[in-house]
Backbone as XML, in Angstrom:
<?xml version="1.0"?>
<chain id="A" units="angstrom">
  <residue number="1" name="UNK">
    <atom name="N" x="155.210" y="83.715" z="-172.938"/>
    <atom name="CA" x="155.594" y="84.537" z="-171.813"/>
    <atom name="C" x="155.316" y="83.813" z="-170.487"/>
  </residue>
  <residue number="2" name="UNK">
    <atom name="N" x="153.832" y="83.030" z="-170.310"/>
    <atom name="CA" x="153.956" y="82.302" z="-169.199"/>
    <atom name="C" x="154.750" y="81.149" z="-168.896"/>
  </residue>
  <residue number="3" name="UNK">
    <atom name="N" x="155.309" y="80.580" z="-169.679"/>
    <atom name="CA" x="156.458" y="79.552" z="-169.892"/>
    <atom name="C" x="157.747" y="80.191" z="-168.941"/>
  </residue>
  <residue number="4" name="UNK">
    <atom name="N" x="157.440" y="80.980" z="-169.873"/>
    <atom name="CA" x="159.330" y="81.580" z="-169.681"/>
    <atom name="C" x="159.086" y="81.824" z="-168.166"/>
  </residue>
  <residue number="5" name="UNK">
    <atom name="N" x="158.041" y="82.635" z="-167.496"/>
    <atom name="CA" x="157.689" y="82.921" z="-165.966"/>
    <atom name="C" x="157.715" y="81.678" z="-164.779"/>
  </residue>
  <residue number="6" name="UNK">
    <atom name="N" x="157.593" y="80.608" z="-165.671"/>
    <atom name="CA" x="157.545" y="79.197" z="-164.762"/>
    <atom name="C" x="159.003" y="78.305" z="-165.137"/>
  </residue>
  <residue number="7" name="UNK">
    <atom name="N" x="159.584" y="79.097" z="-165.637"/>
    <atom name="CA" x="161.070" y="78.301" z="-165.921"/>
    <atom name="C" x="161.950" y="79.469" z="-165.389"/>
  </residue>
  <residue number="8" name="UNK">
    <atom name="N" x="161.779" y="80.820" z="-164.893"/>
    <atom name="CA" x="162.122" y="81.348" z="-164.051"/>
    <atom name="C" x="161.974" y="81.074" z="-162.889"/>
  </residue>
  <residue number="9" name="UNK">
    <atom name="N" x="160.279" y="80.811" z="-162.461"/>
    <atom name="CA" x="160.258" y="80.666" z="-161.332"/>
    <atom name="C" x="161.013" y="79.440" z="-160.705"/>
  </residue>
  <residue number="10" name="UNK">
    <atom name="N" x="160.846" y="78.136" z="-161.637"/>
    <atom name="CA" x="161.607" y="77.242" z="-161.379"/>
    <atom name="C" x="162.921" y="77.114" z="-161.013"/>
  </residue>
  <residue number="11" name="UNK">
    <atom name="N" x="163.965" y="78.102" z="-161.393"/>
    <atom name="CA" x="165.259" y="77.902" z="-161.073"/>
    <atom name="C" x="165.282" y="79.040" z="-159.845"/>
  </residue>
  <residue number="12" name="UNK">
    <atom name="N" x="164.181" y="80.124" z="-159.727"/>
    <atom name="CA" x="164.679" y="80.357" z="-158.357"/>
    <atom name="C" x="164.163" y="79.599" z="-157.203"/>
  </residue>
  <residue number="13" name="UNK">
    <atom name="N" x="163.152" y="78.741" z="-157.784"/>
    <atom name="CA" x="163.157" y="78.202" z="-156.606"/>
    <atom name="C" x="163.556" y="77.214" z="-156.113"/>
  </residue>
  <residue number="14" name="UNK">
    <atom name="N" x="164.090" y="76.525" z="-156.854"/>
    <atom name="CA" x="164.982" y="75.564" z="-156.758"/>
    <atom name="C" x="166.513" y="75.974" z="-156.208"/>
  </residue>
  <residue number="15" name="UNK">
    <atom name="N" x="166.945" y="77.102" z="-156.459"/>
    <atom name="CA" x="168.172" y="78.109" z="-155.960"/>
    <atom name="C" x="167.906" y="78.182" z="-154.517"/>
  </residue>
  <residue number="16" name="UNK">
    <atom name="N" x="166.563" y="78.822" z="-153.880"/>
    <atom name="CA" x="166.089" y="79.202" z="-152.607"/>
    <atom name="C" x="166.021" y="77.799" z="-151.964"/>
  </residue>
  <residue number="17" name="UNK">
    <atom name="N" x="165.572" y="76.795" z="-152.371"/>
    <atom name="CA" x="165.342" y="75.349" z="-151.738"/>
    <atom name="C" x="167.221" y="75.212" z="-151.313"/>
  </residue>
  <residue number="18" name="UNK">
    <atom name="N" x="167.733" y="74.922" z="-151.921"/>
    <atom name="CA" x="169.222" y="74.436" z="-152.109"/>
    <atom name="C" x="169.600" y="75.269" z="-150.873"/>
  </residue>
  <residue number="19" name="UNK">
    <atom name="N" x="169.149" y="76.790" z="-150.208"/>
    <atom name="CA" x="169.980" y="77.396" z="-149.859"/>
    <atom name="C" x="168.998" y="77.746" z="-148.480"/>
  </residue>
  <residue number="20" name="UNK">
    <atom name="N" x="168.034" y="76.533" z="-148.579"/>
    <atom name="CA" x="167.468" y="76.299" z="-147.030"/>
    <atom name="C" x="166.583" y="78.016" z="-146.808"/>
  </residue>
  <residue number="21" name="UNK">
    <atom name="N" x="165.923" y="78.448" z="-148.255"/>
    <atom name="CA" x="165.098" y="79.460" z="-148.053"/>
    <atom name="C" x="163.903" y="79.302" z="-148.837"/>
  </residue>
  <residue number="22" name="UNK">
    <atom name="N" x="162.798" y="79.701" z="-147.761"/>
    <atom name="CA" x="161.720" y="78.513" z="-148.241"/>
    <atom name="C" x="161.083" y="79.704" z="-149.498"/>
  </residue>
  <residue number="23" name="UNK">
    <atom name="N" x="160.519" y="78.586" z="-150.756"/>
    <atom name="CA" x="160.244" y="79.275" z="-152.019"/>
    <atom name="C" x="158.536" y="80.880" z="-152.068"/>
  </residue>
  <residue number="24" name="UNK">
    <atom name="N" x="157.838" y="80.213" z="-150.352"/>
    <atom name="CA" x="156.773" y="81.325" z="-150.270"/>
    <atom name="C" x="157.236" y="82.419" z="-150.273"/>
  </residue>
  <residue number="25" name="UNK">
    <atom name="N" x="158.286" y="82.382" z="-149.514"/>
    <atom name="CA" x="158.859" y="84.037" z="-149.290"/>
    <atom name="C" x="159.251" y="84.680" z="-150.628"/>
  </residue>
  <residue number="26" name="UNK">
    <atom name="N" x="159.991" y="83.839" z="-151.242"/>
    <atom name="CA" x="160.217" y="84.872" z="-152.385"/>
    <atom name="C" x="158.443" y="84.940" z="-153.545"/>
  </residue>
  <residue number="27" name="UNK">
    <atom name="N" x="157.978" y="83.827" z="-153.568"/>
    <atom name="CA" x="156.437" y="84.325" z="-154.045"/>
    <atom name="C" x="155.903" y="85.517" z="-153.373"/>
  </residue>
  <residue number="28" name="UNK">
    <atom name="N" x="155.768" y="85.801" z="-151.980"/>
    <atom name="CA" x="155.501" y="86.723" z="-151.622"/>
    <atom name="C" x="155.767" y="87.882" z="-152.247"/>
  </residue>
  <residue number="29" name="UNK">
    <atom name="N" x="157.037" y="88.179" z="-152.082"/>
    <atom name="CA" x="157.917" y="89.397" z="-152.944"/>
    <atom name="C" x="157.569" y="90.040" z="-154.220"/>
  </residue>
  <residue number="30" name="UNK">
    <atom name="N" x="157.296" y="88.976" z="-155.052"/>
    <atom name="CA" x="156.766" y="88.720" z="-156.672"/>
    <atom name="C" x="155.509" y="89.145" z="-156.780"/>
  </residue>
  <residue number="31" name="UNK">
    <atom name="N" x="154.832" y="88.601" z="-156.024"/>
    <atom name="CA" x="153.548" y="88.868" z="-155.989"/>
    <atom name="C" x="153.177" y="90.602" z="-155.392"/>
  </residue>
  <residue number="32" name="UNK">
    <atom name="N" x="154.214" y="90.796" z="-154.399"/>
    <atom name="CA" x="153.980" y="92.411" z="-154.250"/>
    <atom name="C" x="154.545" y="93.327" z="-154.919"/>
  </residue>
  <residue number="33" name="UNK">
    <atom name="N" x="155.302" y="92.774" z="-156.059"/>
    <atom name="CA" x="155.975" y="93.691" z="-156.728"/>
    <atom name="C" x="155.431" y="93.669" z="-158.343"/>
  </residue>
  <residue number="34" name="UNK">
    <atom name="N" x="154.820" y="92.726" z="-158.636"/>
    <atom name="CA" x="153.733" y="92.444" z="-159.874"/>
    <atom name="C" x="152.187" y="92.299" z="-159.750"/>
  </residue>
  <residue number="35" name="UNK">
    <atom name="N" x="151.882" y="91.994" z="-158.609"/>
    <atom name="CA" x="150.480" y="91.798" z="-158.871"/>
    <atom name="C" x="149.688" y="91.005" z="-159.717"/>
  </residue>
  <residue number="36" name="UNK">
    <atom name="N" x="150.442" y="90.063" z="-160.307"/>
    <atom name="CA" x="149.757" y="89.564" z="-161.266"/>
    <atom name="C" x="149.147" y="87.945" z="-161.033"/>
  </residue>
  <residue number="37" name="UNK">
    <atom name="N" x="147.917" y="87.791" z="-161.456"/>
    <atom name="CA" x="147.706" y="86.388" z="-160.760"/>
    <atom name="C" x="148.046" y="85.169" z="-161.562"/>
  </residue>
  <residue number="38" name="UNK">
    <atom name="N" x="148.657" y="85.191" z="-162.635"/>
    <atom name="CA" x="149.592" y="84.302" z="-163.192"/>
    <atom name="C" x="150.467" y="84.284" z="-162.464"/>
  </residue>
  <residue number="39" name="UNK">
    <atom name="N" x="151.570" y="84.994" z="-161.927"/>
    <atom name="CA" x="152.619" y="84.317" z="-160.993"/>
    <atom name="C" x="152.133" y="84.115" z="-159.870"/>
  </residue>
  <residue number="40" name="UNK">
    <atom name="N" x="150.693" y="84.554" z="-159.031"/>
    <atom name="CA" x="150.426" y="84.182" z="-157.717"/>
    <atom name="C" x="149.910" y="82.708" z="-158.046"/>
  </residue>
  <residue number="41" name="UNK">
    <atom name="N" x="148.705" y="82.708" z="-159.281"/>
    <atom name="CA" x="148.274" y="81.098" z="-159.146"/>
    <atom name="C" x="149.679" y="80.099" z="-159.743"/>
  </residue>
  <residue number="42" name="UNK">
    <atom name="N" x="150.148" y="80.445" z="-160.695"/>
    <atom name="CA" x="151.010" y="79.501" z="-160.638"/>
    <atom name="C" x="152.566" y="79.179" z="-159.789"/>
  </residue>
  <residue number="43" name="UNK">
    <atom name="N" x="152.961" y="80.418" z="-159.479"/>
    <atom name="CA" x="153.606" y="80.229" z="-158.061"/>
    <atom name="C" x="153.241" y="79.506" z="-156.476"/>
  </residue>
  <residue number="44" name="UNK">
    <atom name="N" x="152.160" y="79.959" z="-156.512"/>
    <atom name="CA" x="151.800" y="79.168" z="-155.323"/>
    <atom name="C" x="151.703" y="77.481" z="-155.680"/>
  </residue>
  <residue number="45" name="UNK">
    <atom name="N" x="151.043" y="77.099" z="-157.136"/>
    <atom name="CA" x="151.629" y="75.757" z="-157.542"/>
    <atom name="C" x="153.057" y="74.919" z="-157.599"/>
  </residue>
  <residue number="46" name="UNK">
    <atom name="N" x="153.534" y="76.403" z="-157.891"/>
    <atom name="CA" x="155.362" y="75.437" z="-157.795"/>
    <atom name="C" x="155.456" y="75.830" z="-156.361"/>
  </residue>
  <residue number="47" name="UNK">
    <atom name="N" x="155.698" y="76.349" z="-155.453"/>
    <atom name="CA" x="156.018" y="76.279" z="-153.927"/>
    <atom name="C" x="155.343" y="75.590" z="-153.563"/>
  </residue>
  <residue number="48" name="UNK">
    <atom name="N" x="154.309" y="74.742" z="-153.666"/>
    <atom name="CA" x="153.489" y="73.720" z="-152.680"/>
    <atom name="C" x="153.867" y="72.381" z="-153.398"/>
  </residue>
  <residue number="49" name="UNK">
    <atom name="N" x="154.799" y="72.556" z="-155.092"/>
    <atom name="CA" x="154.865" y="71.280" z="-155.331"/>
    <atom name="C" x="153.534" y="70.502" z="-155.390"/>
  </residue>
  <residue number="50" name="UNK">
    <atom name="N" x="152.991" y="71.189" z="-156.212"/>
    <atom name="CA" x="151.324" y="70.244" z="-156.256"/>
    <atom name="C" x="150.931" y="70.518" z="-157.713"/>
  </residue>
  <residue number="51" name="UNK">
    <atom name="N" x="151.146" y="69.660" z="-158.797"/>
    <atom name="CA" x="151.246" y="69.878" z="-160.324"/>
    <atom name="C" x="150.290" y="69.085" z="-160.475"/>
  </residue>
  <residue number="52" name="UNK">
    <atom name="N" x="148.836" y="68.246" z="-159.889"/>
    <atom name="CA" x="147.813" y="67.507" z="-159.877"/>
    <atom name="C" x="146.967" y="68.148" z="-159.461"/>
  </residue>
  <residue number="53" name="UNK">
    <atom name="N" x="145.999" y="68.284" z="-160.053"/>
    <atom name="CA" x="145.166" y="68.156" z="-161.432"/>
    <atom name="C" x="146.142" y="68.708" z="-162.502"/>
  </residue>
  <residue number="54" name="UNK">
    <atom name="N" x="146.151" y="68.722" z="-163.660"/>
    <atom name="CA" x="146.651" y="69.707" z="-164.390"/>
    <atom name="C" x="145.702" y="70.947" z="-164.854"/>
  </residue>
  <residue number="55" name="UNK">
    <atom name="N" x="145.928" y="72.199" z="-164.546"/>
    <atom name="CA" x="145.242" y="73.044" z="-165.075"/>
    <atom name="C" x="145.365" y="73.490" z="-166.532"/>
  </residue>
  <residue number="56" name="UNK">
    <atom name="N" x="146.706" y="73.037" z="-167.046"/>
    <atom name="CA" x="147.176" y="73.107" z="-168.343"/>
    <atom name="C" x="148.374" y="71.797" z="-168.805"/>
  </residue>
  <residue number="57" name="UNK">
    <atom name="N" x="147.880" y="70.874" z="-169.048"/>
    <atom name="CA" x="149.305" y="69.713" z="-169.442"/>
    <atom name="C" x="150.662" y="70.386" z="-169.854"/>
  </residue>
  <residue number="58" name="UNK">
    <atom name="N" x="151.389" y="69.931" z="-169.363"/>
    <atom name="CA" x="153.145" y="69.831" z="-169.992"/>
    <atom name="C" x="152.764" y="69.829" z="-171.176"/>
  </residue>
  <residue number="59" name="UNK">
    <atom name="N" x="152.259" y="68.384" z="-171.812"/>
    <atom name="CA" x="152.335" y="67.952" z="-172.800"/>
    <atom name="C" x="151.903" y="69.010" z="-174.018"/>
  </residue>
  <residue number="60" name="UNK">
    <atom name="N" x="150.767" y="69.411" z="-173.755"/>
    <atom name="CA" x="149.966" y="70.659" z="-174.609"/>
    <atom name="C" x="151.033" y="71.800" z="-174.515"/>
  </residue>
  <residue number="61" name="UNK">
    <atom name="N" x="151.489" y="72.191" z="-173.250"/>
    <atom name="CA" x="152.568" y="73.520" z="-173.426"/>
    <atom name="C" x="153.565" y="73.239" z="-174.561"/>
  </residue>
  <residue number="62" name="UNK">
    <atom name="N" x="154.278" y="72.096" z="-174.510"/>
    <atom name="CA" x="155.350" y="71.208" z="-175.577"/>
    <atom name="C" x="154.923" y="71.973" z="-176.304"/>
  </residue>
  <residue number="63" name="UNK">
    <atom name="N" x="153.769" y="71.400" z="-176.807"/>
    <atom name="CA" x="153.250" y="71.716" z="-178.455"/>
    <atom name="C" x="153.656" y="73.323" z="-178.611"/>
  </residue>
  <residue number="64" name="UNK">
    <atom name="N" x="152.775" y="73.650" z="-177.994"/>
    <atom name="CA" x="152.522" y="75.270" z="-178.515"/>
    <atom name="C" x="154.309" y="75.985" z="-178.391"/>
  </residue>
  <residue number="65" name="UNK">
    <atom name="N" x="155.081" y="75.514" z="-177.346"/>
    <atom name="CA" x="156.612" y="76.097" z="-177.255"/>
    <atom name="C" x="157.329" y="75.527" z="-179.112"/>
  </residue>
  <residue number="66" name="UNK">
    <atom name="N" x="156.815" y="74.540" z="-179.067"/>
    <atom name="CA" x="157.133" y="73.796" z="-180.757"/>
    <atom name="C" x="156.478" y="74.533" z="-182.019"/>
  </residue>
  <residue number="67" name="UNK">
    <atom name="N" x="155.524" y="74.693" z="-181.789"/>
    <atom name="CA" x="154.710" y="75.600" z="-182.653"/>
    <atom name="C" x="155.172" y="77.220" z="-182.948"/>
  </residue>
  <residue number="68" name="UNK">
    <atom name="N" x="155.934" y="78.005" z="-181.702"/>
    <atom name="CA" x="156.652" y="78.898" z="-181.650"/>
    <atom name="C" x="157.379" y="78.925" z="-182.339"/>
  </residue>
  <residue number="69" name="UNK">
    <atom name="N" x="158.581" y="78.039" z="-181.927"/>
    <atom name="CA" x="159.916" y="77.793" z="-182.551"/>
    <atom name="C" x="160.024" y="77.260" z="-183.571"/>
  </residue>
  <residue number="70" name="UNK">
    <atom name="N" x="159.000" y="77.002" z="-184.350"/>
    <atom name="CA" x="158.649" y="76.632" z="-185.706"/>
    <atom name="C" x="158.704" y="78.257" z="-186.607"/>
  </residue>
  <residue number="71" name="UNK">
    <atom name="N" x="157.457" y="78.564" z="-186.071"/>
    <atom name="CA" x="157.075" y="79.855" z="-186.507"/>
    <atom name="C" x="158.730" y="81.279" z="-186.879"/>
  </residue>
  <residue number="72" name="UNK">
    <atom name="N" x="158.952" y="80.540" z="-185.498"/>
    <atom name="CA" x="160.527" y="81.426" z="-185.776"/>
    <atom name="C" x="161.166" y="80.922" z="-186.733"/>
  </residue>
  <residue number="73" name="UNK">
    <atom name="N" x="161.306" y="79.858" z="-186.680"/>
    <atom name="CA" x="162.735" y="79.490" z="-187.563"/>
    <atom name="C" x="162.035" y="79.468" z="-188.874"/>
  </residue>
  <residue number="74" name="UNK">
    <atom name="N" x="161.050" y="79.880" z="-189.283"/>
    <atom name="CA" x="160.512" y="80.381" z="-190.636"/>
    <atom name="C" x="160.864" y="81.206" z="-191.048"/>
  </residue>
  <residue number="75" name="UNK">
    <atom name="N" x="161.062" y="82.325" z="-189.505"/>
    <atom name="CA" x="161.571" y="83.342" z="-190.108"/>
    <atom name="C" x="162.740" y="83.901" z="-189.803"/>
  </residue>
  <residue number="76" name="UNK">
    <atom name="N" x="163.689" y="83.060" z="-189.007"/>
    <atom name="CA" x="164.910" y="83.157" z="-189.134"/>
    <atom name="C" x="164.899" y="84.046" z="-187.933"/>
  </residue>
  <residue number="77" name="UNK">
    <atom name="N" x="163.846" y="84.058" z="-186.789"/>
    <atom name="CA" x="163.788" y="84.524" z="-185.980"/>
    <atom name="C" x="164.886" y="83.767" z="-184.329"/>
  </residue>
  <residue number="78" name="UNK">
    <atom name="N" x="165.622" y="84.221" z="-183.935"/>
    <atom name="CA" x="166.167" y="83.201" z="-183.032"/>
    <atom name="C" x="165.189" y="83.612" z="-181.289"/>
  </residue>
  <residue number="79" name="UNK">
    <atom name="N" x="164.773" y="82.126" z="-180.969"/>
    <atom name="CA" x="163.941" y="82.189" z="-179.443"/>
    <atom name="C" x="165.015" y="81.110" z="-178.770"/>
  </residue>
  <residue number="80" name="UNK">
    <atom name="N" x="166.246" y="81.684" z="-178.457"/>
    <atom name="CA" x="166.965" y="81.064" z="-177.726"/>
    <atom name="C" x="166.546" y="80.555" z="-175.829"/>
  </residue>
  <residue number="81" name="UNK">
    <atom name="N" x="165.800" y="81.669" z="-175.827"/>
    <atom name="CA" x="165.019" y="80.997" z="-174.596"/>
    <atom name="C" x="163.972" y="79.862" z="-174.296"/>
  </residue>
  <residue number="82" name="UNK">
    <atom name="N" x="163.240" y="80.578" z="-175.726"/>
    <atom name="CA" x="162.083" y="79.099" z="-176.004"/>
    <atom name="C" x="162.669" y="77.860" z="-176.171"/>
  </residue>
  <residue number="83" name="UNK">
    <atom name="N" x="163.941" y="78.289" z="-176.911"/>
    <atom name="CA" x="165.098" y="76.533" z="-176.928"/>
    <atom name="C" x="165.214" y="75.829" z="-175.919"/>
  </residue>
  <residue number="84" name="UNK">
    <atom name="N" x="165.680" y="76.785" z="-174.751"/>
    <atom name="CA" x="165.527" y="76.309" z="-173.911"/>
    <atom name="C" x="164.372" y="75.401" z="-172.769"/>
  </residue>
  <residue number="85" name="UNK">
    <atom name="N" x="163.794" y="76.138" z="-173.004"/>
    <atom name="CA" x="162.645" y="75.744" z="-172.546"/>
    <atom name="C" x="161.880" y="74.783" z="-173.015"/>
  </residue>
  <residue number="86" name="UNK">
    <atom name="N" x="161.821" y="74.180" z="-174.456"/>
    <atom name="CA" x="161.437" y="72.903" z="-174.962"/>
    <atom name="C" x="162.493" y="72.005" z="-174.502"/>
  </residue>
  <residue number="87" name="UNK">
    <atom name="N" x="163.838" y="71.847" z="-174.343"/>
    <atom name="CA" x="164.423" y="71.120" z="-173.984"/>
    <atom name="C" x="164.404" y="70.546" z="-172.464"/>
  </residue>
  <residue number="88" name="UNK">
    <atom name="N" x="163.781" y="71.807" z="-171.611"/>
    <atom name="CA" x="163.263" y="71.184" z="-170.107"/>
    <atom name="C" x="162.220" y="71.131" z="-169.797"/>
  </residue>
  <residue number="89" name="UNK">
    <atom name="N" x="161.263" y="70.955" z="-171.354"/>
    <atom name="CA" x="160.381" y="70.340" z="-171.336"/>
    <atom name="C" x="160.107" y="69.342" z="-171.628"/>
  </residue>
  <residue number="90" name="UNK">
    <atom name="N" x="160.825" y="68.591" z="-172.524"/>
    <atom name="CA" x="161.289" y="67.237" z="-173.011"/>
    <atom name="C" x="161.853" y="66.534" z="-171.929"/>
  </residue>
  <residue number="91" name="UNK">
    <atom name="N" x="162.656" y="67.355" z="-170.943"/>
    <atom name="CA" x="163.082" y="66.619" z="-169.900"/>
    <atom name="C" x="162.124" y="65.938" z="-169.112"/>
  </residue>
  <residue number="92" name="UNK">
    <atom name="N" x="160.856" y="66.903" z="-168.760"/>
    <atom name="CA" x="159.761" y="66.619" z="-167.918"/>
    <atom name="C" x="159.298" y="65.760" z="-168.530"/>
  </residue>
  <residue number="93" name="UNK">
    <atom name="N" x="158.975" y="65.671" z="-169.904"/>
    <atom name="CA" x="158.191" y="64.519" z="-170.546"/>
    <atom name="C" x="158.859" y="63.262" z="-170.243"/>
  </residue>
  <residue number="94" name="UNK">
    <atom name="N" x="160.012" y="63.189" z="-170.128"/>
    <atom name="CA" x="161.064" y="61.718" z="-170.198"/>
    <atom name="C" x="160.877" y="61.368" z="-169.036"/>
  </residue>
  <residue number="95" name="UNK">
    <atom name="N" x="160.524" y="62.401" z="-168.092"/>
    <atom name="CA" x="160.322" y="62.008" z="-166.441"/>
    <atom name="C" x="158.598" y="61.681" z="-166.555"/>
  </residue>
  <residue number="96" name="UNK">
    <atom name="N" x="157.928" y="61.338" z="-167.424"/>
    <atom name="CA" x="156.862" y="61.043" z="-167.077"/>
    <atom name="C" x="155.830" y="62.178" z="-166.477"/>
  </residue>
  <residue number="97" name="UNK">
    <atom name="N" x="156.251" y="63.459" z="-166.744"/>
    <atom name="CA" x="154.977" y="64.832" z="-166.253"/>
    <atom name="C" x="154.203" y="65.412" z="-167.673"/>
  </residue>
  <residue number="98" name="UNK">
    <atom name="N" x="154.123" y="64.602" z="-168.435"/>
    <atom name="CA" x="153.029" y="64.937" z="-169.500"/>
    <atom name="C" x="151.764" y="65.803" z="-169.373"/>
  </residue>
  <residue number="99" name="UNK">
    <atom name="N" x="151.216" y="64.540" z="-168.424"/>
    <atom name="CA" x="149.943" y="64.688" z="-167.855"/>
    <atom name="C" x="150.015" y="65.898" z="-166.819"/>
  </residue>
  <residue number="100" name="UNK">
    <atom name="N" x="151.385" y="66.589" z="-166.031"/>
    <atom name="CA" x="150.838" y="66.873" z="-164.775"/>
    <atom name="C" x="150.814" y="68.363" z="-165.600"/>
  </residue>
  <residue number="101" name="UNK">
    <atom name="N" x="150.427" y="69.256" z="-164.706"/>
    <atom name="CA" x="150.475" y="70.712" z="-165.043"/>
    <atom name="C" x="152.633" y="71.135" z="-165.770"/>
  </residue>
  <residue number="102" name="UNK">
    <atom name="N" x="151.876" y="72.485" z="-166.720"/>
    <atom name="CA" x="152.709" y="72.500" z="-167.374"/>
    <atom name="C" x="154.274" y="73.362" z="-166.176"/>
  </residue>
  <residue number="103" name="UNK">
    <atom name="N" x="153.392" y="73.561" z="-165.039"/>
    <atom name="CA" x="154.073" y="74.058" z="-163.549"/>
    <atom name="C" x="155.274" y="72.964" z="-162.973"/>
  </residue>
  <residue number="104" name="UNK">
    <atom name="N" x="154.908" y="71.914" z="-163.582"/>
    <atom name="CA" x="155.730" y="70.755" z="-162.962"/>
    <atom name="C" x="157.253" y="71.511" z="-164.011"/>
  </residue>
  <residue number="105" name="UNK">
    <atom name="N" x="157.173" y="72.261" z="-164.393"/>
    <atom name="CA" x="158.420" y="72.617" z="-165.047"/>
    <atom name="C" x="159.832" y="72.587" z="-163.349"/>
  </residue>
  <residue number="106" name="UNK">
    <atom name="N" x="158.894" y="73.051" z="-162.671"/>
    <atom name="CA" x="159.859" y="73.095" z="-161.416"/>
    <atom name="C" x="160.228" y="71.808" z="-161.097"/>
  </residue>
  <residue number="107" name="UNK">
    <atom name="N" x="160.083" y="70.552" z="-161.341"/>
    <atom name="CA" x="160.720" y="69.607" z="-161.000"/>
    <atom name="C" x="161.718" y="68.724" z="-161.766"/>
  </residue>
  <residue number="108" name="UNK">
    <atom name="N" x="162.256" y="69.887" z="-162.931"/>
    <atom name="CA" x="162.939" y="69.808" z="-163.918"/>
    <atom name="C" x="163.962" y="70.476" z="-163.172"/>
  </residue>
  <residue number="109" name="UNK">
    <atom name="N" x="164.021" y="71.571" z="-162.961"/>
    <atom name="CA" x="165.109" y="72.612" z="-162.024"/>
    <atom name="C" x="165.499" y="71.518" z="-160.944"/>
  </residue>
  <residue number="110" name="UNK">
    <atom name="N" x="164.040" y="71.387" z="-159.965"/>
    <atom name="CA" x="165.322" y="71.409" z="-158.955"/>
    <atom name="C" x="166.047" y="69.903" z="-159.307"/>
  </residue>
  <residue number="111" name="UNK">
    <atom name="N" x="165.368" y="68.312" z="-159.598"/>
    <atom name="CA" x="166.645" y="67.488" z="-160.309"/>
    <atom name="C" x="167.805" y="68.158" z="-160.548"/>
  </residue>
  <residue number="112" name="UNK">
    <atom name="N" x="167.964" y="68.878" z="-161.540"/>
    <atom name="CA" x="169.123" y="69.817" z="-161.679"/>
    <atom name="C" x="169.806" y="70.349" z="-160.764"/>
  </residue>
  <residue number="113" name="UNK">
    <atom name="N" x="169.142" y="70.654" z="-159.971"/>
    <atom name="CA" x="169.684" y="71.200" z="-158.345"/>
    <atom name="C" x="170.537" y="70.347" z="-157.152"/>
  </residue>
  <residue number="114" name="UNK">
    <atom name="N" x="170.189" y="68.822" z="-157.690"/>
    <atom name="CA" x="169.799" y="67.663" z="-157.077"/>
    <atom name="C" x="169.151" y="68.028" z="-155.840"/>
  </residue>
  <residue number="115" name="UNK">
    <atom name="N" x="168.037" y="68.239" z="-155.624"/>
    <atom name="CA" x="167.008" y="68.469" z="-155.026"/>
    <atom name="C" x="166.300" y="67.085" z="-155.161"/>
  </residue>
</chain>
């Protein structure tokens, strides 16, 4: 679930960048409409663009999104989102963000953005 929240957050903010609207404001929003400090701490990580230290590796998220989609396809379960999401996580890995926080998912988006 926190995956999927940082590969959301990632494409909107990469959407808001593209369209010359800066990504705090919409954290703001999120944050007053959830309360939750998973999207405040790791939102405020993807809007400042600061994935150093890692508080949780890419690399380790990989696993466990793999470990999921294992688990599913045991049982014939489909995580078409989790698909997704290992695949732009593999992206990050090929870009060399192993090491950084598993937040650097946002610099998977915006590339995509060409950002």
């Amino acid at each position: 679930m926190i995956i999927s929240m940082i590969e959301s957050f990632s494409e909107a903010f990469a959407a808001l960048r593209k369209s010359g609207v800066a990504p705090q404001l919409f954290l703001e929003v999120m944050n007053s409409l959830f309360q939750s400090p998973v999207y405040g701490n790791y939102g405020k990580m993807m809007a400042a663009e600061q994935f150093e230290p890692a508080g949780f590796a890419l690399r380790l998220g990989l696993k466990d999104v793999r470990l999921a989609l294992q688990v599913a396809d045991e049982g014939a379960a489909p995580m078409p989102i989790a698909s997704v999401i290992r695949d732009r996580m593999l992206d990050a890995l090929a870009h060399g963000q192993g090491e950084m926080d598993w937040s650097s998912l946002a610099k998977v988006a915006a590339r995509a953005a060409g950002l």
